[in-house]
PDB file of C-alpha atoms in Angstrom:
ATOM      1  CA  UNK A  76      76.376  70.843 -69.354  1.00 47.00           C
ATOM      2  CA  UNK A  77      78.220  71.207 -66.135  1.00 49.00           C
ATOM      3  CA  UNK A  78      79.787  73.918 -64.041  1.00 51.00           C
ATOM      4  CA  UNK A  79      83.163  73.729 -62.378  1.00 50.00           C
ATOM      5  CA  UNK A  80      83.460  74.897 -58.775  1.00 49.00           C
ATOM      6  CA  UNK A  81      87.192  74.827 -57.932  1.00 53.00           C
ATOM      7  CA  UNK A  82      88.369  71.404 -58.580  1.00 55.00           C
ATOM      8  CA  UNK A  83      84.894  69.846 -58.178  1.00 56.00           C
ATOM      9  CA  UNK A  84      82.806  69.072 -61.215  1.00 57.00           C
ATOM     10  CA  UNK A  85      79.109  69.421 -60.524  1.00 55.00           C
ATOM     11  CA  UNK A  86      76.174  68.559 -62.756  1.00 55.00           C
ATOM     12  CA  UNK A  87      73.410  71.195 -63.210  1.00 55.00           C
ATOM     13  CA  UNK A  88      70.753  68.974 -61.727  1.00 59.00           C
ATOM     14  CA  UNK A  89      72.681  68.411 -58.507  1.00 56.00           C
ATOM     15  CA  UNK A  90      71.943  70.650 -55.452  1.00 61.00           C
ATOM     16  CA  UNK A  91      74.244  71.449 -52.673  1.00 56.00           C
ATOM     17  CA  UNK A  92      72.734  70.504 -49.292  1.00 61.00           C
ATOM     18  CA  UNK A  93      74.020  71.958 -46.134  1.00 60.00           C
ATOM     19  CA  UNK A  94      74.721  69.282 -43.461  1.00 60.00           C
ATOM     20  CA  UNK A  95      72.381  69.260 -40.508  1.00 62.00           C
ATOM     21  CA  UNK A  96      74.227  70.169 -37.312  1.00 64.00           C
ATOM     22  CA  UNK A  97      72.698  68.219 -34.425  1.00 69.00           C
ATOM     23  CA  UNK A  98      71.551  70.204 -31.465  1.00 70.00           C
ATOM     24  CA  UNK A  99      73.192  69.230 -28.264  1.00 80.00           C
ATOM     25  CA  UNK A 100      70.556  68.801 -25.534  1.00 76.00           C
ATOM     26  CA  UNK A 101      71.030  70.862 -22.390  1.00 80.00           C
ATOM     27  CA  UNK A 102      69.470  68.904 -19.560  1.00 86.00           C
ATOM     28  CA  UNK A 103      70.156  71.690 -17.048  1.00 88.00           C
ATOM     29  CA  UNK A 104      67.263  73.761 -18.483  1.00 88.00           C
ATOM     30  CA  UNK A 105      64.456  71.275 -17.659  1.00 91.00           C
ATOM     31  CA  UNK A 106      66.191  70.416 -14.349  1.00 92.00           C
ATOM     32  CA  UNK A 107      66.168  74.103 -13.238  1.00 93.00           C
ATOM     33  CA  UNK A 108      62.471  74.362 -14.366  1.00 93.00           C
ATOM     34  CA  UNK A 109      61.665  71.225 -12.462  1.00 94.00           C
ATOM     35  CA  UNK A 110      63.299  72.504  -9.242  1.00 95.00           C
ATOM     36  CA  UNK A 111      61.290  75.725  -9.452  1.00 95.00           C
ATOM     37  CA  UNK A 112      58.082  73.753  -9.903  1.00 95.00           C
ATOM     38  CA  UNK A 113      58.874  71.517  -6.961  1.00 96.00           C
ATOM     39  CA  UNK A 114      59.562  74.595  -4.728  1.00 96.00           C
ATOM     40  CA  UNK A 115      56.335  76.096  -5.914  1.00 94.00           C
ATOM     41  CA  UNK A 116      54.491  72.842  -5.142  1.00 95.00           C
ATOM     42  CA  UNK A 117      55.880  72.935  -1.589  1.00 96.00           C
ATOM     43  CA  UNK A 118      54.690  76.471  -0.927  1.00 95.00           C
ATOM     44  CA  UNK A 119      51.296  75.955  -2.433  1.00 95.00           C
ATOM     45  CA  UNK A 120      50.936  72.711  -0.533  1.00 95.00           C
ATOM     46  CA  UNK A 121      51.667  74.520   2.695  1.00 94.00           C
ATOM     47  CA  UNK A 122      48.942  77.028   1.742  1.00 91.00           C
ATOM     48  CA  UNK A 123      46.528  74.245   0.929  1.00 92.00           C
ATOM     49  CA  UNK A 124      47.246  72.639   4.310  1.00 92.00           C
ATOM     50  CA  UNK A 125      46.629  75.892   6.156  1.00 88.00           C
ATOM     51  CA  UNK A 126      43.323  76.278   4.309  1.00 87.00           C
ATOM     52  CA  UNK A 127      42.066  72.834   5.346  1.00 88.00           C
ATOM     53  CA  UNK A 128      43.347  72.998   8.924  1.00 88.00           C
ATOM     54  CA  UNK A 129      42.066  76.475   9.824  1.00 83.00           C
ATOM     55  CA  UNK A 130      38.548  77.953   9.319  1.00 80.00           C
ATOM     56  CA  UNK A 131      39.821  81.479   9.826  1.00 82.00           C
ATOM     57  CA  UNK A 132      42.364  83.670   8.065  1.00 84.00           C
ATOM     58  CA  UNK A 133      43.688  85.491  11.177  1.00 83.00           C
ATOM     59  CA  UNK A 134      44.119  84.370  14.736  1.00 84.00           C
ATOM     60  CA  UNK A 135      43.129  86.703  17.473  1.00 85.00           C
ATOM     61  CA  UNK A 136      46.799  87.696  18.018  1.00 86.00           C
ATOM     62  CA  UNK A 137      47.078  88.467  14.291  1.00 84.00           C
ATOM     63  CA  UNK A 138      43.988  90.663  14.367  1.00 84.00           C
ATOM     64  CA  UNK A 139      45.488  92.595  17.353  1.00 87.00           C
ATOM     65  CA  UNK A 140      48.752  93.104  15.650  1.00 88.00           C
ATOM     66  CA  UNK A 141      47.231  94.134  12.359  1.00 86.00           C
ATOM     67  CA  UNK A 142      44.893  96.616  14.057  1.00 86.00           C
ATOM     68  CA  UNK A 143      47.895  98.168  15.847  1.00 86.00           C
ATOM     69  CA  UNK A 144      49.837  98.439  12.594  1.00 86.00           C
ATOM     70  CA  UNK A 145      46.928 100.096  10.762  1.00 84.00           C
ATOM     71  CA  UNK A 146      46.361 102.492  13.630  1.00 81.00           C
ATOM     72  CA  UNK A 147      49.991 103.477  13.505  1.00 80.00           C
ATOM     73  CA  UNK A 148      49.553 104.158   9.758  1.00 78.00           C
ATOM     74  CA  UNK A 149      46.617 106.505  10.611  1.00 74.00           C
ATOM     75  CA  UNK A 150      43.987 104.033   9.381  1.00 79.00           C
ATOM     76  CA  UNK A 151      41.024 103.606  11.692  1.00 84.00           C
ATOM     77  CA  UNK A 152      40.878  99.836  11.733  1.00 86.00           C
ATOM     78  CA  UNK A 153      39.778  97.994  14.936  1.00 87.00           C
ATOM     79  CA  UNK A 154      40.103  94.360  15.895  1.00 89.00           C
ATOM     80  CA  UNK A 155      36.373  93.997  15.418  1.00 91.00           C
ATOM     81  CA  UNK A 156      36.668  95.299  11.850  1.00 89.00           C
ATOM     82  CA  UNK A 157      39.321  92.666  11.069  1.00 89.00           C
ATOM     83  CA  UNK A 158      37.264  89.918  12.656  1.00 90.00           C
ATOM     84  CA  UNK A 159      34.305  90.926  10.450  1.00 91.00           C
ATOM     85  CA  UNK A 160      36.543  90.905   7.349  1.00 91.00           C
ATOM     86  CA  UNK A 161      37.897  87.469   8.364  1.00 90.00           C
ATOM     87  CA  UNK A 162      34.396  86.076   8.773  1.00 91.00           C
ATOM     88  CA  UNK A 163      33.142  87.330   5.479  1.00 91.00           C
ATOM     89  CA  UNK A 164      36.226  86.241   3.568  1.00 92.00           C
ATOM     90  CA  UNK A 165      36.549  82.810   5.153  1.00 89.00           C
ATOM     91  CA  UNK A 166      32.861  81.931   4.661  1.00 90.00           C
ATOM     92  CA  UNK A 167      32.686  83.186   1.079  1.00 90.00           C
ATOM     93  CA  UNK A 168      32.529  80.925  -1.918  1.00 92.00           C
ATOM     94  CA  UNK A 169      36.275  81.359  -2.404  1.00 91.00           C
ATOM     95  CA  UNK A 170      36.901  80.329   1.255  1.00 88.00           C
ATOM     96  CA  UNK A 171      34.904  77.065   0.653  1.00 89.00           C
ATOM     97  CA  UNK A 172      36.765  76.108  -2.545  1.00 93.00           C
ATOM     98  CA  UNK A 173      40.240  77.573  -2.085  1.00 92.00           C
ATOM     99  CA  UNK A 174      41.664  74.533  -0.334  1.00 92.00           C
ATOM    100  CA  UNK A 175      40.582  72.144  -3.067  1.00 94.00           C
ATOM    101  CA  UNK A 176      41.950  74.337  -5.897  1.00 95.00           C
ATOM    102  CA  UNK A 177      45.202  74.834  -4.065  1.00 95.00           C
ATOM    103  CA  UNK A 178      45.484  71.105  -3.538  1.00 95.00           C
ATOM    104  CA  UNK A 179      44.973  70.512  -7.297  1.00 96.00           C
ATOM    105  CA  UNK A 180      47.565  73.133  -8.090  1.00 96.00           C
ATOM    106  CA  UNK A 181      50.020  71.358  -5.740  1.00 96.00           C
ATOM    107  CA  UNK A 182      49.477  68.010  -7.332  1.00 96.00           C
ATOM    108  CA  UNK A 183      49.908  69.435 -10.855  1.00 96.00           C
ATOM    109  CA  UNK A 184      53.061  71.381  -9.897  1.00 96.00           C
ATOM    110  CA  UNK A 185      54.525  68.334  -8.139  1.00 96.00           C
ATOM    111  CA  UNK A 186      53.769  66.007 -11.122  1.00 96.00           C
ATOM    112  CA  UNK A 187      55.265  68.595 -13.544  1.00 95.00           C
ATOM    113  CA  UNK A 188      58.464  68.855 -11.600  1.00 94.00           C
ATOM    114  CA  UNK A 189      58.897  65.080 -11.269  1.00 95.00           C
ATOM    115  CA  UNK A 190      58.221  64.511 -14.939  1.00 94.00           C
ATOM    116  CA  UNK A 191      60.709  67.220 -16.014  1.00 93.00           C
ATOM    117  CA  UNK A 192      63.368  65.669 -13.826  1.00 92.00           C
ATOM    118  CA  UNK A 193      62.743  62.363 -15.631  1.00 91.00           C
ATOM    119  CA  UNK A 194      63.040  64.134 -19.030  1.00 89.00           C
ATOM    120  CA  UNK A 195      59.339  63.708 -19.887  1.00 91.00           C
ATOM    121  CA  UNK A 196      57.860  66.544 -21.967  1.00 90.00           C
ATOM    122  CA  UNK A 197      54.427  66.047 -20.359  1.00 93.00           C
ATOM    123  CA  UNK A 198      55.806  67.772 -17.298  1.00 92.00           C
ATOM    124  CA  UNK A 199      55.501  71.071 -19.124  1.00 94.00           C
ATOM    125  CA  UNK A 200      51.800  70.574 -19.474  1.00 94.00           C
ATOM    126  CA  UNK A 201      51.271  69.490 -15.837  1.00 95.00           C
ATOM    127  CA  UNK A 202      53.377  72.308 -14.534  1.00 95.00           C
ATOM    128  CA  UNK A 203      51.607  74.893 -16.629  1.00 96.00           C
ATOM    129  CA  UNK A 204      48.223  73.578 -15.466  1.00 96.00           C
ATOM    130  CA  UNK A 205      49.292  73.897 -11.778  1.00 95.00           C
ATOM    131  CA  UNK A 206      50.595  77.454 -12.408  1.00 96.00           C
ATOM    132  CA  UNK A 207      47.279  78.493 -14.126  1.00 96.00           C
ATOM    133  CA  UNK A 208      45.342  77.099 -11.166  1.00 96.00           C
ATOM    134  CA  UNK A 209      47.521  79.085  -8.780  1.00 96.00           C
ATOM    135  CA  UNK A 210      47.024  82.256 -10.822  1.00 96.00           C
ATOM    136  CA  UNK A 211      43.301  81.800 -11.041  1.00 96.00           C
ATOM    137  CA  UNK A 212      42.741  81.071  -7.378  1.00 95.00           C
ATOM    138  CA  UNK A 213      44.757  84.135  -6.238  1.00 95.00           C
ATOM    139  CA  UNK A 214      43.012  86.443  -8.679  1.00 95.00           C
ATOM    140  CA  UNK A 215      39.743  85.071  -7.269  1.00 95.00           C
ATOM    141  CA  UNK A 216      41.079  85.682  -3.769  1.00 94.00           C
ATOM    142  CA  UNK A 217      41.826  89.263  -4.574  1.00 94.00           C
ATOM    143  CA  UNK A 218      38.242  89.770  -5.786  1.00 94.00           C
ATOM    144  CA  UNK A 219      36.851  87.996  -2.715  1.00 94.00           C
ATOM    145  CA  UNK A 220      39.010  90.082  -0.459  1.00 93.00           C
ATOM    146  CA  UNK A 221      37.711  93.342  -1.929  1.00 93.00           C
ATOM    147  CA  UNK A 222      34.117  92.191  -1.373  1.00 93.00           C
ATOM    148  CA  UNK A 223      34.861  91.224   2.205  1.00 92.00           C
ATOM    149  CA  UNK A 224      36.684  94.520   2.991  1.00 90.00           C
ATOM    150  CA  UNK A 225      33.947  96.973   1.920  1.00 90.00           C
ATOM    151  CA  UNK A 226      33.637  98.230   5.534  1.00 89.00           C
ATOM    152  CA  UNK A 227      37.452  98.764   5.900  1.00 88.00           C
ATOM    153  CA  UNK A 228      39.385 101.901   4.881  1.00 89.00           C
ATOM    154  CA  UNK A 229      40.800 101.908   1.402  1.00 88.00           C
ATOM    155  CA  UNK A 230      44.402 101.383   2.484  1.00 88.00           C
ATOM    156  CA  UNK A 231      43.429  98.199   4.440  1.00 88.00           C
ATOM    157  CA  UNK A 232      41.369  96.844   1.586  1.00 90.00           C
ATOM    158  CA  UNK A 233      44.147  97.553  -0.892  1.00 91.00           C
ATOM    159  CA  UNK A 234      46.703  95.924   1.357  1.00 90.00           C
ATOM    160  CA  UNK A 235      44.844  92.637   1.654  1.00 91.00           C
ATOM    161  CA  UNK A 236      43.975  92.442  -2.065  1.00 92.00           C
ATOM    162  CA  UNK A 237      47.542  93.324  -3.098  1.00 93.00           C
ATOM    163  CA  UNK A 238      48.849  90.376  -1.092  1.00 92.00           C
ATOM    164  CA  UNK A 239      46.912  87.911  -3.270  1.00 94.00           C
ATOM    165  CA  UNK A 240      47.900  89.606  -6.460  1.00 94.00           C
ATOM    166  CA  UNK A 241      51.554  89.134  -5.457  1.00 94.00           C
ATOM    167  CA  UNK A 242      50.810  85.461  -4.934  1.00 93.00           C
ATOM    168  CA  UNK A 243      49.320  85.448  -8.453  1.00 94.00           C
ATOM    169  CA  UNK A 244      52.650  86.834  -9.730  1.00 94.00           C
ATOM    170  CA  UNK A 245      54.296  83.735  -8.176  1.00 93.00           C
ATOM    171  CA  UNK A 246      51.934  81.687 -10.318  1.00 93.00           C
ATOM    172  CA  UNK A 247      53.066  83.602 -13.416  1.00 95.00           C
ATOM    173  CA  UNK A 248      56.651  82.901 -12.484  1.00 94.00           C
ATOM    174  CA  UNK A 249      55.892  79.102 -12.178  1.00 94.00           C
ATOM    175  CA  UNK A 250      54.071  79.239 -15.534  1.00 94.00           C
ATOM    176  CA  UNK A 251      57.105  80.914 -17.140  1.00 94.00           C
ATOM    177  CA  UNK A 252      59.477  78.331 -15.615  1.00 92.00           C
ATOM    178  CA  UNK A 253      57.294  75.441 -16.934  1.00 92.00           C
ATOM    179  CA  UNK A 254      57.501  76.624 -20.532  1.00 92.00           C
ATOM    180  CA  UNK A 255      61.193  77.656 -20.461  1.00 91.00           C
ATOM    181  CA  UNK A 256      62.487  74.326 -21.859  1.00 89.00           C
ATOM    182  CA  UNK A 257      60.361  74.919 -24.978  1.00 88.00           C
ATOM    183  CA  UNK A 258      61.801  78.375 -25.556  1.00 87.00           C
ATOM    184  CA  UNK A 259      65.329  76.990 -26.294  1.00 83.00           C
ATOM    185  CA  UNK A 260      66.245  74.470 -28.926  1.00 82.00           C
ATOM    186  CA  UNK A 261      68.674  72.775 -26.538  1.00 80.00           C
ATOM    187  CA  UNK A 262      65.974  72.585 -23.894  1.00 77.00           C
ATOM    188  CA  UNK A 263      63.582  71.003 -26.445  1.00 81.00           C
ATOM    189  CA  UNK A 264      66.251  68.555 -27.404  1.00 83.00           C
ATOM    190  CA  UNK A 265      66.600  67.409 -23.777  1.00 81.00           C
ATOM    191  CA  UNK A 266      62.884  66.511 -23.740  1.00 84.00           C
ATOM    192  CA  UNK A 267      62.376  64.236 -26.750  1.00 80.00           C
ATOM    193  CA  UNK A 268      58.852  63.603 -27.835  1.00 74.00           C
ATOM    194  CA  UNK A 269      57.422  60.284 -26.837  1.00 59.00           C
ATOM    195  CA  UNK A 270      56.270  58.245 -29.779  1.00 42.00           C
ATOM    196  CA  UNK A 271      53.994  55.326 -29.737  1.00 40.00           C
ATOM    197  CA  UNK A 272      55.121  52.473 -31.919  1.00 41.00           C
ATOM    198  CA  UNK A 273      52.500  50.054 -33.033  1.00 38.00           C
ATOM    199  CA  UNK A 274      53.919  46.590 -33.064  1.00 41.00           C
ATOM    200  CA  UNK A 275      52.072  43.852 -34.840  1.00 40.00           C
ATOM    201  CA  UNK A 276      52.712  40.347 -33.750  1.00 40.00           C
ATOM    202  CA  UNK A 277      52.123  37.727 -36.412  1.00 44.00           C
ATOM    203  CA  UNK A 278      51.773  34.169 -35.146  1.00 48.00           C
ATOM    204  CA  UNK A 279      52.502  31.557 -37.808  1.00 48.00           C
ATOM    205  CA  UNK A 280      49.634  29.084 -38.335  1.00 46.00           C
ATOM    206  CA  UNK A 281      50.865  25.530 -38.397  1.00 47.00           C
ATOM    207  CA  UNK A 282      48.866  23.013 -40.397  1.00 46.00           C
ATOM    208  CA  UNK A 283      48.653  19.552 -39.206  1.00 46.00           C
ATOM    209  CA  UNK A 284      49.059  16.979 -41.818  1.00 42.00           C
TER     210      UNK A 284
END
């Protein structure tokens, strides 16, 4: 028994199969993500360098300028108050570990950017790890800032903590950029999965007669 479709005779057991349309890889998607990760690595690396090279958050000139700005905003903050905040914040547990974590974040973001430029899917994991480290260290910084600013007016404490939360948002942006290639089929096609092929070598045994 068979059915006729137009001029094509088709058996009942046969099934029409739609042809698979190959997805064209779009290499610009991982390239843009890689550039963003490399820019993030440069900024985080600069922050890590500053953390290692300086034991204090503010210089004396910075403290004078900040005290003046807070005074103009009708907040009673003196230079001594800022020096106390700087001392508590820089000598906290966060201050002792921030440079190391920022350095690890820099390395991960840098490796992720380079791998994505080379079309390696592992760059997504490296970039995401670096972004997560950046988010974590800045959320920790915001908490440490609040603890160090208990003697300051609320507006000053909120200003310093908000600065680190904004930096955490930069980490979220890097995280989003790292996973963007996986959100689009053309981006996934540009990053083929690496497969490990097991090759067995058989050496013939020759018998001596």
